[in-house]
Coordinates of C-alpha atoms and ligand atoms in Angstrom, one line a residue:
M1199 CA -23.8 100.9 165.4
S1200 CA -23.0 101.5 169.1
I1201 CA -25.3 99.7 171.5
L1202 CA -25.5 99.7 175.3
H1203 CA -26.2 96.1 176.3
G1204 CA -28.3 95.8 179.5
R1205 CA -26.8 92.3 180.1
K1206 CA -23.3 93.8 180.4
Q1207 CA -24.3 96.7 182.7
V1208 CA -23.1 96.5 186.3
G1209 CA -25.7 97.8 188.9
D1210 CA -28.7 100.0 188.4
L1211 CA -28.8 102.4 185.5
V1212 CA -30.2 106.0 185.8
L1213 CA -30.2 108.2 182.6
E1214 CA -31.6 111.5 181.5
T1215 CA -32.7 112.6 178.0
D1216 CA -35.1 114.8 175.9
V1217 CA -37.1 111.9 174.5
V1218 CA -37.3 108.3 175.5
V1219 CA -38.6 105.9 172.9
V1220 CA -39.8 102.5 174.1
G1221 CA -39.4 99.7 171.5
S1222 CA -36.9 99.7 168.6
G1223 CA -39.2 98.2 165.9
A1224 CA -40.9 99.7 162.9
G1225 CA -42.5 102.5 164.7
G1226 CA -39.9 103.3 167.4
A1227 CA -36.9 103.3 165.0
V1228 CA -38.6 105.9 162.7
V1229 CA -39.4 108.2 165.6
A1230 CA -35.9 108.0 167.0
A1231 CA -34.2 108.8 163.7
E1232 CA -36.5 111.7 162.8
L1233 CA -36.2 113.3 166.3
A1234 CA -32.4 112.8 166.5
D1235 CA -32.0 114.3 163.1
A1236 CA -33.9 117.3 164.4
G1237 CA -31.3 117.7 167.2
Q1238 CA -33.3 116.2 170.1
R1239 CA -31.4 113.9 172.5
V1240 CA -33.0 110.4 172.2
I1241 CA -32.7 107.1 174.0
V1242 CA -34.3 104.0 172.5
V1243 CA -35.1 101.3 175.1
E1244 CA -35.5 97.7 173.7
E1245 CA -36.4 94.6 175.7
G1246 CA -34.8 92.2 173.2
P1247 CA -31.1 91.7 172.6
Y1248 CA -28.9 93.2 169.9
H1249 CA -27.3 90.9 167.3
T1250 CA -25.3 92.3 164.4
P1251 CA -26.9 91.7 160.9
E1252 CA -24.0 89.3 160.1
A1253 CA -24.7 87.3 163.3
M1254 CA -28.4 87.1 162.6
G1255 CA -27.9 86.3 159.0
A1256 CA -25.7 83.3 159.9
M1257 CA -28.3 81.8 162.4
K1258 CA -30.2 78.7 161.4
P1259 CA -34.0 79.2 161.5
S1260 CA -34.2 77.3 164.8
E1261 CA -31.6 79.6 166.3
S1262 CA -33.3 82.7 164.9
L1263 CA -36.6 81.5 166.5
R1264 CA -34.8 81.4 169.9
H1265 CA -32.8 84.6 169.7
V1266 CA -34.8 87.0 167.5
W1267 CA -38.4 86.0 167.7
R1268 CA -40.6 86.6 170.8
A1269 CA -41.1 83.4 172.9
A1270 CA -39.8 81.3 170.0
S1271 CA -43.1 82.2 168.1
M1272 CA -45.2 80.4 170.7
T1273 CA -47.5 83.4 171.5
A1274 CA -51.2 83.0 170.6
A1275 CA -54.6 84.6 170.8
V1276 CA -57.1 82.3 172.4
G1277 CA -60.2 81.8 170.2
I1278 CA -63.6 82.5 171.7
G1279 CA -66.8 81.0 170.4
N1280 CA -66.2 79.5 166.9
S1281 CA -62.8 81.3 166.4
P1282 CA -59.6 79.4 165.8
V1283 CA -56.6 79.7 168.2
I1284 CA -54.3 82.1 166.3
N1285 CA -50.6 81.8 166.6
V1286 CA -49.4 85.5 166.7
M1287 CA -45.8 86.1 165.7
M1288 CA -43.5 89.0 166.7
G1289 CA -39.9 89.9 166.8
R1290 CA -38.1 90.6 170.1
C1291 CA -34.7 92.2 169.3
V1292 CA -33.2 95.5 168.3
G1293 CA -35.2 96.2 165.1
G1294 CA -38.3 94.4 166.5
S1295 CA -40.7 92.6 164.1
S1296 CA -39.1 94.6 161.2
V1297 CA -36.2 92.1 161.3
V1298 CA -38.4 89.1 160.7
T1299 CA -40.8 90.4 158.0
G1300 CA -41.1 89.0 154.5
G1301 CA -40.3 92.5 153.3
V1302 CA -43.7 93.1 151.8
C1303 CA -44.6 96.8 151.5
F1304 CA -48.0 98.3 150.9
R1305 CA -49.3 101.7 151.6
I1306 CA -52.5 102.0 153.6
P1307 CA -55.2 101.3 151.0
E1308 CA -57.2 104.3 149.9
Q1309 CA -60.5 102.8 150.9
V1310 CA -59.2 102.3 154.5
L1311 CA -58.0 105.9 154.6
A1312 CA -61.4 107.0 153.3
R1313 CA -63.0 105.3 156.3
W1314 CA -60.5 106.8 158.8
S1315 CA -60.7 110.3 157.5
G1316 CA -64.5 110.2 156.7
E1317 CA -66.5 108.0 159.1
M1318 CA -63.9 108.2 161.9
G1319 CA -63.2 111.9 161.6
L1320 CA -59.4 111.6 161.3
S1321 CA -59.4 114.3 158.7
E1322 CA -55.6 114.5 158.1
L1323 CA -55.3 110.8 157.3
T1324 CA -55.9 111.0 153.6
P1325 CA -53.7 109.7 150.7
Q1326 CA -52.6 113.3 150.1
G1327 CA -52.0 113.9 153.8
L1328 CA -49.8 110.8 154.3
E1329 CA -48.1 111.1 150.9
P1330 CA -44.9 112.8 152.2
H1331 CA -44.6 110.3 155.0
F1332 CA -45.1 107.2 152.7
E1333 CA -42.5 108.7 150.4
A1334 CA -39.9 109.3 153.1
V1335 CA -40.4 105.8 154.6
E1336 CA -40.2 104.1 151.2
R1337 CA -37.0 106.0 150.3
A1338 CA -35.4 105.2 153.7
I1339 CA -36.1 101.4 153.5
H1340 CA -35.6 101.1 149.7
V1341 CA -39.0 99.8 148.6
E1342 CA -38.8 98.2 145.1
T1343 CA -41.0 96.1 142.9
V1344 CA -40.1 92.4 142.8
P1345 CA -39.3 91.5 139.2
A1346 CA -41.3 88.7 137.6
D1347 CA -38.2 86.6 137.2
M1348 CA -37.8 86.4 141.0
R1349 CA -41.1 84.6 141.3
S1350 CA -40.7 81.0 142.6
R1351 CA -42.2 78.1 140.8
S1352 CA -44.6 77.8 143.8
T1353 CA -45.9 81.2 142.9
T1354 CA -46.1 80.8 139.1
L1355 CA -48.1 77.6 139.6
F1356 CA -50.5 79.4 141.8
G1357 CA -50.7 82.2 139.2
A1358 CA -51.6 79.7 136.5
G1359 CA -54.3 78.2 138.6
A1360 CA -55.6 81.6 139.6
K1361 CA -55.9 82.6 136.0
R1362 CA -58.0 79.6 135.3
L1363 CA -60.3 80.7 138.1
G1364 CA -60.5 84.2 136.6
F1365 CA -58.0 86.4 138.5
E1366 CA -54.4 87.5 138.0
L1367 CA -51.4 88.0 140.3
S1368 CA -49.7 91.4 140.6
P1369 CA -46.1 92.1 141.6
I1370 CA -45.4 92.9 145.3
R1371 CA -43.1 95.7 146.4
R1372 CA -40.5 94.9 149.1
N1373 CA -37.9 96.7 151.1
T1374 CA -34.9 95.0 149.6
H1375 CA -31.7 95.8 147.8
K1376 CA -29.9 93.2 145.8
C1377 CA -32.2 90.4 147.0
R1378 CA -31.0 87.0 145.8
G1379 CA -34.2 85.1 146.4
R1380 CA -33.6 82.5 149.0
S1381 CA -36.8 82.5 151.0
K1382 CA -35.2 83.0 154.3
C1383 CA -36.5 86.5 155.0
N1384 CA -38.6 85.6 158.1
F1385 CA -35.5 84.1 159.7
V1386 CA -33.3 87.2 158.9
C1387 CA -31.8 87.7 155.5
P1388 CA -28.4 86.0 155.2
H1389 CA -27.2 88.5 152.6
G1390 CA -28.3 91.8 154.3
A1391 CA -30.6 92.4 151.4
K1392 CA -33.7 93.1 153.4
R1393 CA -33.7 96.8 154.5
S1394 CA -35.2 96.3 158.0
V1395 CA -35.0 99.2 160.5
D1396 CA -31.9 97.7 162.2
V1397 CA -29.9 98.4 159.0
T1398 CA -31.7 101.7 158.0
Y1399 CA -33.4 103.9 160.6
L1400 CA -31.6 102.8 163.7
P1401 CA -28.0 103.3 162.3
R1402 CA -29.2 106.7 161.1
A1403 CA -30.6 107.5 164.6
A1404 CA -27.4 106.3 166.2
K1405 CA -25.3 108.5 163.9
A1406 CA -27.3 111.5 165.0
G1407 CA -26.5 110.7 168.6
T1408 CA -29.3 108.4 169.7
R1409 CA -28.3 105.9 172.5
I1410 CA -29.8 102.5 171.9
L1411 CA -30.2 100.3 175.0
A1412 CA -30.8 96.6 174.4
D1413 CA -31.9 94.0 177.0
A1414 CA -34.0 96.7 178.8
L1415 CA -37.6 96.1 179.7
V1416 CA -39.9 99.1 180.4
D1417 CA -42.5 98.5 183.1
Q1418 CA -44.1 101.9 183.6
V1419 CA -44.3 105.5 182.5
L1420 CA -43.3 107.9 185.3
L1421 CA -45.8 110.6 185.9
A1422 CA -45.8 114.1 187.5
G1423 CA -49.4 115.0 187.7
D1424 CA -50.9 114.5 184.3
R1425 CA -47.6 114.7 182.5
A1426 CA -45.1 111.9 181.5
V1427 CA -41.6 112.5 182.8
G1428 CA -39.8 109.3 182.1
I1429 CA -39.9 105.5 182.4
S1430 CA -38.9 102.8 184.9
G1431 CA -38.0 99.2 184.2
A1432 CA -35.3 96.6 184.5
L1433 CA -32.1 95.5 182.8
L1434 CA -32.3 91.9 181.7
D1435 CA -29.7 89.1 181.5
E1436 CA -29.2 86.7 178.5
T1437 CA -32.2 84.6 179.5
G1438 CA -34.5 87.6 179.9
R1439 CA -34.4 87.6 183.7
R1440 CA -34.3 90.9 185.5
R1441 CA -30.9 91.8 186.9
S1442 CA -31.1 95.5 188.0
S1443 CA -33.3 98.5 187.7
L1444 CA -33.5 101.1 185.0
T1445 CA -34.8 104.7 185.3
I1446 CA -34.8 107.3 182.6
A1447 CA -35.9 110.9 183.2
A1448 CA -37.3 112.4 180.0
R1449 CA -39.1 115.5 178.8
R1450 CA -41.2 113.4 176.4
V1451 CA -42.1 109.7 176.3
V1452 CA -43.0 107.8 173.1
L1453 CA -44.3 104.3 173.4
A1454 CA -43.6 102.0 170.4
A1455 CA -43.6 98.5 172.1
G1456 CA -46.1 97.2 169.5
A1457 CA -49.8 96.4 169.8
W1458 CA -49.2 93.4 172.0
H1459 CA -47.1 95.3 174.7
T1460 CA -47.8 99.0 174.6
P1461 CA -51.2 98.4 176.3
I1462 CA -49.5 96.5 179.1
I1463 CA -47.2 99.5 179.9
L1464 CA -50.2 101.8 179.9
R1465 CA -52.2 99.6 182.2
D1466 CA -49.4 99.0 184.6
S1467 CA -48.9 102.8 184.8
G1468 CA -52.6 103.3 185.5
I1469 CA -53.2 105.2 182.3
G1470 CA -56.3 105.1 180.1
R1471 CA -58.7 103.6 182.6
A1472 CA -61.4 106.2 182.0
S1473 CA -62.1 105.2 178.4
R1474 CA -61.6 101.5 179.0
Q1475 CA -60.3 101.3 175.4
V1476 CA -56.7 100.3 176.3
G1477 CA -56.1 96.7 175.0
R1478 CA -59.4 96.4 173.2
N1479 CA -60.2 96.5 169.4
M1480 CA -57.3 94.3 168.5
T1481 CA -57.3 93.2 164.8
L1482 CA -55.0 90.4 163.6
H1483 CA -55.4 89.8 159.8
P1484 CA -56.0 86.0 160.5
S1485 CA -54.0 84.2 157.9
V1486 CA -53.8 80.6 156.5
R1487 CA -51.7 78.9 153.9
V1488 CA -52.5 76.0 151.6
V1489 CA -49.9 73.5 150.2
G1490 CA -50.2 72.0 146.8
E1491 CA -48.4 68.7 145.9
F1492 CA -47.3 68.5 142.3
D1493 CA -45.8 65.7 140.2
E1494 CA -43.2 68.1 138.9
L1495 CA -40.3 69.4 140.9
V1496 CA -41.2 72.8 142.4
D1497 CA -38.3 73.7 144.7
G1498 CA -40.4 76.5 146.0
W1499 CA -37.6 78.1 148.0
E1500 CA -35.9 79.2 144.8
G1501 CA -37.1 82.8 144.3
A1502 CA -38.2 85.7 146.4
M1503 CA -40.1 84.5 149.5
Q1504 CA -42.9 86.8 148.7
S1505 CA -43.3 88.2 145.1
A1506 CA -46.9 88.4 144.0
F1507 CA -50.4 89.0 145.4
T1508 CA -53.9 89.6 144.3
D1509 CA -56.6 91.9 145.7
A1510 CA -59.2 90.5 143.2
L1511 CA -61.2 89.2 146.2
Q1512 CA -61.2 92.5 148.1
K1513 CA -65.0 92.5 148.1
D1514 CA -64.8 89.3 150.2
R1515 CA -62.2 91.1 152.4
L1516 CA -59.4 88.8 151.3
T1517 CA -55.8 89.4 150.1
L1518 CA -53.9 86.4 148.7
M1519 CA -50.1 86.4 148.8
S1520 CA -47.2 84.2 147.9
I1521 CA -45.2 82.8 150.7
F1522 CA -42.6 80.1 151.3
V1523 CA -40.6 78.8 154.3
P1524 CA -37.1 77.3 154.5
Q1525 CA -36.9 73.6 153.8
S1526 CA -36.0 72.7 157.4
I1527 CA -39.0 74.5 158.8
L1528 CA -41.3 73.0 156.1
G1529 CA -40.0 69.5 157.0
A1530 CA -40.4 70.1 160.7
T1531 CA -44.0 71.3 160.4
M1532 CA -45.2 68.4 158.2
P1533 CA -47.8 66.3 159.9
G1534 CA -47.3 62.6 160.8
A1535 CA -44.6 60.4 162.2
G1536 CA -42.3 57.4 161.3
P1537 CA -42.4 56.0 157.7
E1538 CA -45.4 58.1 156.8
F1539 CA -43.6 61.3 157.8
M1540 CA -40.5 60.2 155.9
R1541 CA -42.7 59.6 152.8
K1542 CA -44.2 63.1 153.1
A1543 CA -40.8 64.7 153.8
G1544 CA -39.4 63.1 150.7
R1545 CA -42.0 65.0 148.7
I1546 CA -40.8 68.5 149.9
R1547 CA -39.3 69.4 146.5
H1548 CA -42.8 68.9 144.9
L1549 CA -44.7 71.2 147.3
A1550 CA -46.0 74.7 146.5
I1551 CA -47.4 77.1 149.1
F1552 CA -49.7 80.1 148.8
G1553 CA -51.3 82.1 151.6
G1554 CA -53.8 84.8 152.3
M1555 CA -55.3 87.0 155.1
V1556 CA -58.7 88.3 156.1
H1557 CA -59.2 92.0 156.4
D1558 CA -60.8 91.5 159.8
E1559 CA -63.2 93.7 161.9
G1560 CA -61.4 93.0 165.2
G1561 CA -62.6 91.1 168.2
G1562 CA -59.2 90.8 169.9
R1563 CA -58.9 91.8 173.6
L1564 CA -55.8 91.9 175.7
W1565 CA -55.8 91.0 179.4
R1566 CA -53.0 91.3 182.0
G1567 CA -51.4 87.9 182.5
F1568 CA -49.5 86.7 185.5
G1569 CA -46.1 86.7 183.7
R1570 CA -44.5 88.9 181.1
E1571 CA -46.9 88.2 178.3
P1572 CA -50.5 89.3 178.2
V1573 CA -53.5 86.9 177.7
V1574 CA -55.2 87.7 174.4
T1575 CA -58.6 86.5 173.4
Y1576 CA -60.1 86.8 169.9
R1577 CA -63.7 86.5 169.0
M1578 CA -63.8 86.3 165.2
A1579 CA -66.8 88.2 163.7
P1580 CA -69.2 85.9 161.8
Q1581 CA -68.4 87.6 158.5
D1582 CA -64.6 87.1 159.1
R1583 CA -65.2 83.4 159.9
A1584 CA -67.1 83.1 156.6
A1585 CA -64.3 84.9 154.8
L1586 CA -61.7 82.5 156.3
S1587 CA -63.7 79.5 154.8
K1588 CA -63.7 81.2 151.4
L1589 CA -60.0 81.9 151.7
I1590 CA -59.1 78.2 152.3
R1591 CA -61.3 77.1 149.5
V1592 CA -60.0 79.5 146.9
L1593 CA -56.4 78.8 147.7
A1594 CA -57.0 75.1 147.3
E1595 CA -59.0 75.5 144.1
A1596 CA -56.2 77.5 142.5
Y1597 CA -53.6 74.9 143.1
L1598 CA -55.9 72.1 141.9
A1599 CA -56.7 74.1 138.8
A1600 CA -52.9 74.4 138.2
G1601 CA -52.6 70.6 138.2
A1602 CA -51.8 69.8 141.9
R1603 CA -52.5 66.1 142.6
K1604 CA -53.4 66.9 146.2
V1605 CA -53.8 70.0 148.4
Y1606 CA -53.0 70.1 152.2
L1607 CA -55.4 72.4 154.0
P1608 CA -54.9 74.3 157.2
V1609 CA -57.1 71.9 159.1
F1610 CA -55.7 69.9 162.0
G1611 CA -55.8 66.2 161.5
L1612 CA -56.9 66.3 157.8
E1613 CA -54.8 64.5 155.2
G1614 CA -54.2 65.8 151.7
V1615 CA -57.3 66.0 149.5
D1616 CA -58.0 65.9 145.8
A1617 CA -60.7 67.9 143.9
A1618 CA -63.5 65.5 145.0
G1619 CA -62.3 65.6 148.6
L1620 CA -62.2 69.4 148.6
K1621 CA -65.8 69.5 147.2
A1622 CA -67.0 67.3 150.0
L1623 CA -65.7 69.6 152.7
D1624 CA -67.9 72.3 154.4
F1625 CA -65.5 74.8 156.0
D1626 CA -68.3 76.9 157.5
R1627 CA -69.3 73.9 159.6
L1628 CA -65.8 73.1 160.7
P1629 CA -65.2 74.0 164.4
G1630 CA -62.9 77.1 164.6
R1631 CA -60.4 75.2 166.8
K1632 CA -59.6 72.8 164.0
I1633 CA -58.4 75.6 161.7
E1634 CA -54.6 76.2 161.7
C1635 CA -54.5 80.0 161.7
T1636 CA -51.6 82.5 162.2
S1637 CA -51.1 86.2 162.4
Q1638 CA -48.1 88.5 162.0
H1639 CA -50.1 91.7 162.3
P1640 CA -51.5 92.5 165.7
L1641 CA -52.9 96.1 165.5
G1642 CA -55.3 98.6 167.0
T1643 CA -55.1 98.1 170.9
C1644 CA -54.5 101.8 171.6
R1645 CA -56.4 103.2 168.6
M1646 CA -56.3 106.8 167.4
G1647 CA -59.5 108.7 167.3
V1648 CA -61.2 112.1 167.8
D1649 CA -63.2 111.1 170.9
P1650 CA -61.5 110.3 174.2
K1651 CA -64.4 108.0 175.1
T1652 CA -63.7 105.6 172.2
S1653 CA -60.0 106.0 171.6
V1654 CA -56.6 106.1 173.5
V1655 CA -54.6 108.6 171.5
D1656 CA -55.7 111.9 169.8
P1657 CA -55.1 112.5 166.1
D1658 CA -51.5 113.6 166.8
G1659 CA -50.6 110.4 168.7
E1660 CA -50.7 111.9 172.2
T1661 CA -52.6 110.0 174.9
W1662 CA -55.9 111.6 175.9
D1663 CA -55.1 111.1 179.6
V1664 CA -51.4 112.1 179.9
R1665 CA -49.6 115.0 178.3
E1666 CA -46.2 114.4 176.7
L1667 CA -46.9 110.7 176.3
Y1668 CA -47.2 109.6 172.7
I1669 CA -47.8 106.3 171.0
A1670 CA -46.2 105.5 167.6
D1671 CA -46.6 101.8 166.7
G1672 CA -49.1 99.4 165.3
S1673 CA -51.4 99.8 168.3
I1674 CA -52.7 103.2 167.1
L1675 CA -54.1 102.0 163.8
P1676 CA -57.8 102.6 164.1
T1677 CA -58.8 99.5 162.0
S1678 CA -57.0 96.6 160.2
L1679 CA -55.7 97.4 156.7
G1680 CA -56.2 94.2 154.7
V1681 CA -52.6 94.4 153.6
N1682 CA -49.2 94.0 155.4
P1683 CA -48.8 96.9 157.8
Q1684 CA -45.1 97.8 158.2
V1685 CA -45.1 100.8 155.8
G1686 CA -48.4 102.0 157.3
V1687 CA -47.1 101.8 160.8
M1688 CA -43.9 103.6 159.8
A1689 CA -45.7 106.3 157.9
M1690 CA -48.0 107.0 160.9
A1691 CA -44.9 107.0 163.1
A1692 CA -43.1 109.5 160.8
R1693 CA -46.2 111.7 160.8
I1694 CA -46.2 111.8 164.6
A1695 CA -42.4 112.4 164.7
W1696 CA -42.7 115.3 162.3
K1697 CA -45.3 116.9 164.5
L1698 CA -43.0 116.4 167.5
R1699 CA -40.0 117.9 165.7
D1700 CA -42.0 121.2 165.6
R1701 CA -43.6 120.9 169.1
K1702 CA -41.5 122.6 171.8
L1703 CA -40.1 120.2 174.4
P1704 CA -41.5 120.9 177.9
D1705 CA -39.1 122.1 180.6
R1706 CA -37.3 119.5 182.7
R1707 CA -39.0 118.4 185.9
Ligands
FAD1159 C1 -43.0 86.9 161.0 C2 -43.5 88.3 160.6 C3 -43.5 88.6 159.2 C4 -44.0 89.9 158.9 N1 -43.9 90.3 157.5 C5 -44.3 91.5 157.2 C6 -44.2 91.9 155.8 O1 -43.7 91.2 155.0 N2 -44.7 93.2 155.5 C7 -45.3 94.0 156.5 O2 -45.7 95.1 156.1 N3 -45.3 93.6 157.7 C8 -44.9 92.4 158.1 N4 -45.0 92.0 159.5 C9 -45.6 93.0 160.4 C10 -44.6 94.1 160.8 O3 -43.4 93.6 161.1 C11 -45.3 94.8 162.0 O4 -46.5 95.3 161.7 C12 -44.4 96.0 162.5 O5 -43.1 95.7 162.7 C13 -45.1 96.6 163.7 O6 -44.3 97.7 164.2 P1 -44.4 98.1 165.8 O7 -43.4 99.2 165.9 O8 -45.8 98.2 166.1 O9 -43.9 96.8 166.6 P2 -42.5 95.9 166.5 O10 -41.8 96.1 165.2 O11 -42.9 94.6 166.9 O12 -41.6 96.6 167.6 C14 -41.9 96.5 169.0 C15 -40.6 96.4 169.8 O13 -40.9 96.7 171.2 C16 -40.2 95.8 172.0 N5 -40.9 95.9 173.3 C17 -42.1 95.3 173.6 N6 -42.4 95.6 174.9 C18 -41.3 96.3 175.4 C19 -41.1 96.8 176.7 N7 -42.0 96.7 177.7 N8 -39.9 97.5 176.9 C20 -39.0 97.6 175.9 N9 -39.2 97.1 174.6 C21 -40.4 96.5 174.4 C22 -40.3 94.5 171.3 O14 -39.3 93.6 171.7 C23 -40.1 95.0 169.8 O15 -38.7 95.0 169.5 C24 -44.4 90.8 159.9 C25 -44.4 90.5 161.2 C26 -43.9 89.2 161.6 C27 -43.8 88.9 163.0
SF4_1160 S1 -35.4 86.4 149.6 FE1 -33.5 85.8 150.5 S2 -32.0 87.4 149.7 FE2 -34.0 88.2 149.4 S3 -34.4 89.4 151.3 FE3 -35.3 87.4 151.6 S4 -33.7 86.2 152.6 FE4 -32.7 88.0 151.7

């Protein structure tokens, strides 16, 4: 795939095109491929660097954190009130967060679409309305069911405990082909088995003539009256510092910089002030994991990193899901120091891990920071905080029911506990800041709606305030999903792209 590297460009860069797509992740890649296939001239602008799949696959997890992840995974939402601080992870490279996913694929659940199309008035967003888009995306990224024999021992132990508690695991679907099961997906698949957009949609877009510009940060949308006519920004060096300017004149602009960054571009362009909705309504799917320590050898990294889930606790707004991390990361994140740390690290082969997420109501808000990254605050709704307590308890109970001698809970400063120790804990009373919480799914900061007073884009993805400016990433999702969002984000992007294929491009300015 031919890439224009901003770091190698000499001097300022001025380009012209039909459509400029900002961001090369799950949403942006889909739009670029669909529009290029329809004969439109497309440029994709990506802040992060480009690495070939082979180079990324050969990186150690610590190198991958530095070169492929945003801010080495140190971005966080600051908890307000009794909310935990939430470590929010994202990709920053050609392919965006798609490159670092666990590969888990879910369609947007029917009950979520019922809310969007009913209560929220987005009448086209029904299972039938989105069916062709889901199908096209699933075909393009090769979504397949993870066979039961790919489940790790870590997962089968959890499944056995869950069964004793009265619920069963179901297989997950993932965007993989010839997966060998090595649990390294979040640090880029070493075998090219994960069909992320850098090996699917972007090569397709490039083949159809799309120019992909890496190391290029978009600051603003250029406007002529109430119409978008291009973007301006900067070319970056290897360290992410600005080295020269970038201007692209375009007949149409599509923002797909993700829910964490698209709102910053809008704000810096002075767009969306009237509704005061830009950067609000962020949902995160707050997630935790629990570690079970068993007498037997588990070697939890043998198997697909994510292979099974359960929605049995959907009424509690919880989804439980298998997960694992490479040994080096597991070792590095174990608590303690000195001989005590060595003792714990020596038990790594006996550890099993399972996680889960809360189908949250929102409470995230994005503020302009002084530097590149925004400041994000998150006030967890009381019912979500209660759901988080329940999630930790049920994960721990399942491993104890499966015979774990101890469970390690996502609570800072707490040592492993047995069944009696777990019973004595009251998670509802625990200060939020003591809970170790993560998110891989920021969504909703430029939500779609039918009313310009309460949303940022209309039902076709065009911003209410500026014509020919569209958004096609996780920021337009009107609520959280309760399941991993990549297929939902891509299907929504495909829907917008298909509308744009048929919508006449405006004349050049
Ligand atoms: C560790 C991890 C694991 C995940 N696992 C799963 C999973 O298993 N299943 C699942 O469904 N989902 C998963 N997700 C979530 C999924 O990856 C995201 O929901 C999805 O990629 C969001 O798509 P997007 O287009 O909104 O943003 P992204 O894919 O993040 O793409 C946004 C891109 O825009 C670029 N950008 C930002 N600002 C600018 C700017 N100003 N100028 C130019 N470029 C810019 C970014 O660098 C990035 O490349 C995971 C995410 C992470 C981080
Ligand atoms: S489990 Fe291993 S082989 Fe399969 S997609 Fe993930 S990293 Fe690649």
